[in-house]
Amino acid sequence: MLPTITPDTIDLPAGTILKFPGTLADYEHLLKQVGDRSIPRIRFRDNHILLMSPFPEHANEIDVISNLIKAMLGYQGEDWQSFHPVTLKYGKIPGLEPDACFYIENYQAILGKRKLDMSIDPPPDLAIEIYVASLTNIENYISLAIPEVWIYKTNELHIYHFTENHYIETNNSFIFPDFPVKEIISYYVDRAWQVGSSVALRDFNQTLSH
């Protein structure tokens, strides 16, 4: 199956990554065309448009990670609002599409909102991406100043904290200071592949209850 891109249709086979010249106006048009669909992911960098249609494993991994985050937030007694996936834009700056993001400290500020506008809404407390070559770059998040960003790459979680207008990689999460997050995410994502997502999540919840 070949990729199809027309004024009315965007259809990419799973695993496809396309890069072609384009303008910011072209990028904005594609965003409107895709709407709230999670596929394809769209980026605009250096006068080029990048389109990516993930493999099913991509969706499975972000689903498992999101469920683990919700379990840890519940254990900590915290409320949240999550988006999965979402396009985050600030004014005319090209947007980003993390696979999921969580509002925790400021969750009440965005309740009831169907779309997010970073020029008036606070940034999420946490954004998560499954690494994709050519699309994932922690430096792209600087303009959004998201306090914590997770990038899951090759069975390993990378945690980044925003400080003094740049990101630094760290081994610990500010949001979950009492959890060995890097080990938890890697272990249970792998376990989900072995026994199924629901079983892995149930195992984790049982661990939390002990």
CSV table of N, CA and C in Angstrom, one decimal, residues 126-206:
chain,number,residue,atom,x,y,z
A,126,LEU,N,3.4,16.9,32.4
A,126,LEU,CA,4.1,15.8,31.9
A,126,LEU,C,3.7,15.5,30.5
A,127,ALA,N,4.7,15.3,29.6
A,127,ALA,CA,4.5,14.8,28.2
A,127,ALA,C,5.3,13.6,28.0
A,128,ILE,N,4.7,12.7,27.2
A,128,ILE,CA,5.3,11.4,26.9
A,128,ILE,C,5.4,11.1,25.4
A,129,GLU,N,6.5,10.7,24.9
A,129,GLU,CA,6.7,10.3,23.6
A,129,GLU,C,7.3,9.0,23.5
A,130,ILE,N,6.9,8.1,22.5
A,130,ILE,CA,7.6,7.0,22.1
A,130,ILE,C,8.5,7.4,21.0
A,131,TYR,N,9.8,7.1,21.1
A,131,TYR,CA,10.8,7.7,20.2
A,131,TYR,C,10.6,7.2,18.8
A,132,VAL,N,10.6,8.2,17.9
A,132,VAL,CA,10.6,7.9,16.5
A,132,VAL,C,11.7,8.7,15.8
A,133,ALA,N,12.6,8.1,15.1
A,133,ALA,CA,13.7,8.8,14.4
A,133,ALA,C,13.1,9.9,13.5
A,134,SER,N,13.8,11.0,13.5
A,134,SER,CA,13.5,12.2,12.7
A,134,SER,C,12.4,13.1,13.4
A,135,LEU,N,11.6,12.5,14.3
A,135,LEU,CA,10.5,13.3,14.9
A,135,LEU,C,10.7,13.7,16.3
A,136,THR,N,11.5,12.9,17.1
A,136,THR,CA,11.6,13.1,18.5
A,136,THR,C,12.9,13.8,18.8
A,137,ASN,N,12.8,14.9,19.4
A,137,ASN,CA,14.0,15.7,19.8
A,137,ASN,C,13.6,16.6,21.0
A,138,ILE,N,14.2,16.3,22.1
A,138,ILE,CA,13.9,17.0,23.4
A,138,ILE,C,14.0,18.5,23.2
A,139,GLU,N,14.9,19.0,22.4
A,139,GLU,CA,15.1,20.4,22.3
A,139,GLU,C,13.8,21.1,21.7
A,140,ASN,N,13.0,20.3,21.0
A,140,ASN,CA,11.8,20.9,20.4
A,140,ASN,C,10.8,21.3,21.4
A,141,TYR,N,10.9,20.8,22.7
A,141,TYR,CA,10.0,21.1,23.7
A,141,TYR,C,10.3,22.4,24.5
A,142,ILE,N,11.4,23.0,24.2
A,142,ILE,CA,11.9,24.1,25.0
A,142,ILE,C,10.8,25.3,24.9
A,143,SER,N,10.3,25.5,23.7
A,143,SER,CA,9.3,26.6,23.6
A,143,SER,C,8.1,26.4,24.4
A,144,LEU,N,7.7,25.2,24.7
A,144,LEU,CA,6.5,24.9,25.5
A,144,LEU,C,6.8,24.8,27.0
A,145,ALA,N,8.0,24.7,27.4
A,145,ALA,CA,8.4,24.7,28.8
A,145,ALA,C,7.6,23.7,29.6
A,146,ILE,N,7.4,22.5,29.1
A,146,ILE,CA,6.8,21.5,29.9
A,146,ILE,C,7.7,21.0,31.0
A,147,PRO,N,7.3,21.0,32.2
A,147,PRO,CA,8.2,20.7,33.3
A,147,PRO,C,8.9,19.4,33.2
A,148,GLU,N,8.2,18.3,32.8
A,148,GLU,CA,8.8,17.0,32.7
A,148,GLU,C,8.4,16.3,31.4
A,149,VAL,N,9.4,15.8,30.7
A,149,VAL,CA,9.1,15.1,29.5
A,149,VAL,C,9.8,13.7,29.6
A,150,TRP,N,9.0,12.7,29.2
A,150,TRP,CA,9.5,11.3,29.1
A,150,TRP,C,9.6,10.9,27.7
A,151,ILE,N,10.7,10.3,27.3
A,151,ILE,CA,10.9,9.7,26.0
A,151,ILE,C,11.3,8.2,26.1
A,152,TYR,N,10.4,7.4,25.6
A,152,TYR,CA,10.7,5.9,25.7
A,152,TYR,C,11.3,5.4,24.5
A,153,LYS,N,12.5,4.9,24.6
A,153,LYS,CA,13.3,4.5,23.4
A,153,LYS,C,14.0,3.2,23.7
A,154,THR,N,13.7,2.3,22.8
A,154,THR,CA,14.4,1.0,22.8
A,154,THR,C,14.4,0.4,24.2
A,155,ASN,N,13.2,0.2,24.8
A,155,ASN,CA,13.0,-0.4,26.1
A,155,ASN,C,13.6,0.3,27.3
A,156,GLU,N,13.9,1.6,27.1
A,156,GLU,CA,14.4,2.4,28.2
A,156,GLU,C,13.7,3.8,28.2
A,157,LEU,N,13.4,4.2,29.5
A,157,LEU,CA,12.8,5.5,29.7
A,157,LEU,C,13.8,6.6,29.9
A,158,HIS,N,13.7,7.7,29.2
A,158,HIS,CA,14.6,8.8,29.5
A,158,HIS,C,13.7,9.9,30.0
A,159,ILE,N,14.1,10.5,31.2
A,159,ILE,CA,13.4,11.5,31.9
A,159,ILE,C,14.1,12.8,31.8
A,160,TYR,N,13.4,13.9,31.3
A,160,TYR,CA,14.0,15.2,31.2
A,160,TYR,C,13.2,16.2,32.0
A,161,HIS,N,14.0,17.1,32.7
A,161,HIS,CA,13.4,18.2,33.5
A,161,HIS,C,13.7,19.5,32.8
A,162,PHE,N,12.8,20.4,32.8
A,162,PHE,CA,13.0,21.7,32.2
A,162,PHE,C,13.5,22.7,33.3
A,163,THR,N,14.6,23.3,33.1
A,163,THR,CA,15.2,24.2,34.0
A,163,THR,C,16.1,25.2,33.3
A,164,GLU,N,15.9,26.5,33.6
A,164,GLU,CA,16.7,27.6,33.1
A,164,GLU,C,16.7,27.5,31.5
A,165,ASN,N,15.6,27.4,31.0
A,165,ASN,CA,15.4,27.4,29.5
A,165,ASN,C,16.1,26.3,28.7
A,166,HIS,N,16.3,25.2,29.4
A,166,HIS,CA,16.8,24.0,28.7
A,166,HIS,C,16.4,22.7,29.4
A,167,TYR,N,16.6,21.6,28.8
A,167,TYR,CA,16.2,20.3,29.4
A,167,TYR,C,17.5,19.6,29.8
A,168,ILE,N,17.4,19.0,31.0
A,168,ILE,CA,18.5,18.1,31.5
A,168,ILE,C,17.9,16.7,31.7
A,169,GLU,N,18.7,15.7,31.4
A,169,GLU,CA,18.2,14.3,31.6
A,169,GLU,C,18.6,13.9,33.0
A,170,THR,N,17.7,13.2,33.7
A,170,THR,CA,17.8,12.8,35.1
A,170,THR,C,17.3,11.4,35.2
A,171,ASN,N,17.7,10.8,36.4
A,171,ASN,CA,17.2,9.4,36.6
A,171,ASN,C,15.9,9.4,37.4
A,172,ASN,N,15.5,10.5,37.9
A,172,ASN,CA,14.3,10.5,38.8
A,172,ASN,C,13.2,11.5,38.3
A,173,SER,N,12.0,11.2,38.7
A,173,SER,CA,10.9,12.0,38.3
A,173,SER,C,10.5,12.9,39.4
A,174,PHE,N,10.2,14.2,39.1
A,174,PHE,CA,9.7,15.1,40.1
A,174,PHE,C,8.3,14.8,40.5
A,175,ILE,N,7.6,14.3,39.5
A,175,ILE,CA,6.1,14.0,39.7
A,175,ILE,C,6.0,12.7,40.6
A,176,PHE,N,6.8,11.8,40.5
A,176,PHE,CA,6.8,10.5,41.2
A,176,PHE,C,8.1,10.3,42.0
A,177,PRO,N,8.4,11.1,43.0
A,177,PRO,CA,9.7,11.1,43.6
A,177,PRO,C,9.9,9.8,44.4
A,178,ASP,N,8.8,9.1,44.8
A,178,ASP,CA,9.0,7.9,45.6
A,178,ASP,C,8.9,6.6,44.8
A,179,PHE,N,8.9,6.7,43.5
A,179,PHE,CA,8.9,5.5,42.6
A,179,PHE,C,10.2,5.5,41.8
A,180,PRO,N,10.7,4.2,41.6
A,180,PRO,CA,11.8,4.1,40.6
A,180,PRO,C,11.2,4.0,39.2
A,181,VAL,N,10.9,5.2,38.7
A,181,VAL,CA,10.0,5.2,37.5
A,181,VAL,C,10.7,4.6,36.3
A,182,LYS,N,12.0,4.8,36.1
A,182,LYS,CA,12.7,4.2,34.9
A,182,LYS,C,12.6,2.7,34.9
A,183,GLU,N,12.7,2.1,36.1
A,183,GLU,CA,12.7,0.6,36.2
A,183,GLU,C,11.2,0.1,36.0
A,184,ILE,N,10.3,0.8,36.6
A,184,ILE,CA,8.9,0.4,36.5
A,184,ILE,C,8.4,0.4,35.1
A,185,ILE,N,8.6,1.5,34.4
A,185,ILE,CA,8.1,1.7,33.0
A,185,ILE,C,8.7,0.6,32.1
A,186,SER,N,10.0,0.4,32.2
A,186,SER,CA,10.7,-0.6,31.3
A,186,SER,C,10.2,-2.0,31.6
A,187,TYR,N,10.1,-2.3,32.9
A,187,TYR,CA,9.7,-3.6,33.3
A,187,TYR,C,8.2,-4.0,32.9
A,188,TYR,N,7.3,-3.0,33.1
A,188,TYR,CA,5.9,-3.4,32.9
A,188,TYR,C,5.5,-3.2,31.4
A,189,VAL,N,6.2,-2.4,30.7
A,189,VAL,CA,6.0,-2.3,29.2
A,189,VAL,C,6.4,-3.7,28.6
A,190,ASP,N,7.6,-4.2,29.0
A,190,ASP,CA,8.0,-5.5,28.6
A,190,ASP,C,7.1,-6.6,29.0
A,191,ARG,N,6.6,-6.5,30.3
A,191,ARG,CA,5.7,-7.5,30.8
A,191,ARG,C,4.4,-7.5,30.0
A,192,ALA,N,3.9,-6.3,29.6
A,192,ALA,CA,2.7,-6.2,28.9
A,192,ALA,C,2.8,-7.0,27.5
A,193,TRP,N,4.0,-7.0,26.9
A,193,TRP,CA,4.2,-7.7,25.7
A,193,TRP,C,4.1,-9.2,25.9
A,194,GLN,N,4.5,-9.6,27.1
A,194,GLN,CA,4.6,-11.1,27.4
A,194,GLN,C,3.2,-11.6,27.9
A,195,VAL,N,2.5,-10.9,28.7
A,195,VAL,CA,1.3,-11.4,29.3
A,195,VAL,C,0.0,-10.7,29.0
A,196,GLY,N,0.2,-9.5,28.3
A,196,GLY,CA,-1.0,-8.7,28.0
A,196,GLY,C,-1.0,-7.5,28.9
A,197,SER,N,-1.6,-6.4,28.3
A,197,SER,CA,-1.6,-5.1,29.0
A,197,SER,C,-2.4,-5.2,30.3
A,198,SER,N,-3.6,-5.8,30.3
A,198,SER,CA,-4.4,-5.8,31.4
A,198,SER,C,-3.8,-6.6,32.6
A,199,VAL,N,-3.1,-7.7,32.3
A,199,VAL,CA,-2.5,-8.5,33.3
A,199,VAL,C,-1.3,-7.7,33.9
A,200,ALA,N,-0.5,-7.1,33.0
A,200,ALA,CA,0.6,-6.3,33.5
A,200,ALA,C,0.1,-5.2,34.5
A,201,LEU,N,-0.9,-4.5,34.1
A,201,LEU,CA,-1.5,-3.4,34.9
A,201,LEU,C,-2.0,-4.0,36.2
A,202,ARG,N,-2.7,-5.1,36.2
A,202,ARG,CA,-3.2,-5.7,37.4
A,202,ARG,C,-2.1,-6.1,38.3
A,203,ASP,N,-1.0,-6.6,37.8
A,203,ASP,CA,0.2,-7.0,38.6
A,203,ASP,C,0.7,-5.7,39.3
A,204,PHE,N,0.8,-4.6,38.5
A,204,PHE,CA,1.4,-3.4,39.1
A,204,PHE,C,0.5,-2.9,40.2
A,205,ASN,N,-0.9,-2.9,40.0
A,205,ASN,CA,-1.8,-2.4,41.0
A,205,ASN,C,-1.7,-3.3,42.3
A,206,GLN,N,-1.5,-4.6,42.1
A,206,GLN,CA,-1.3,-5.4,43.2
A,206,GLN,C,-0.1,-5.1,44.0
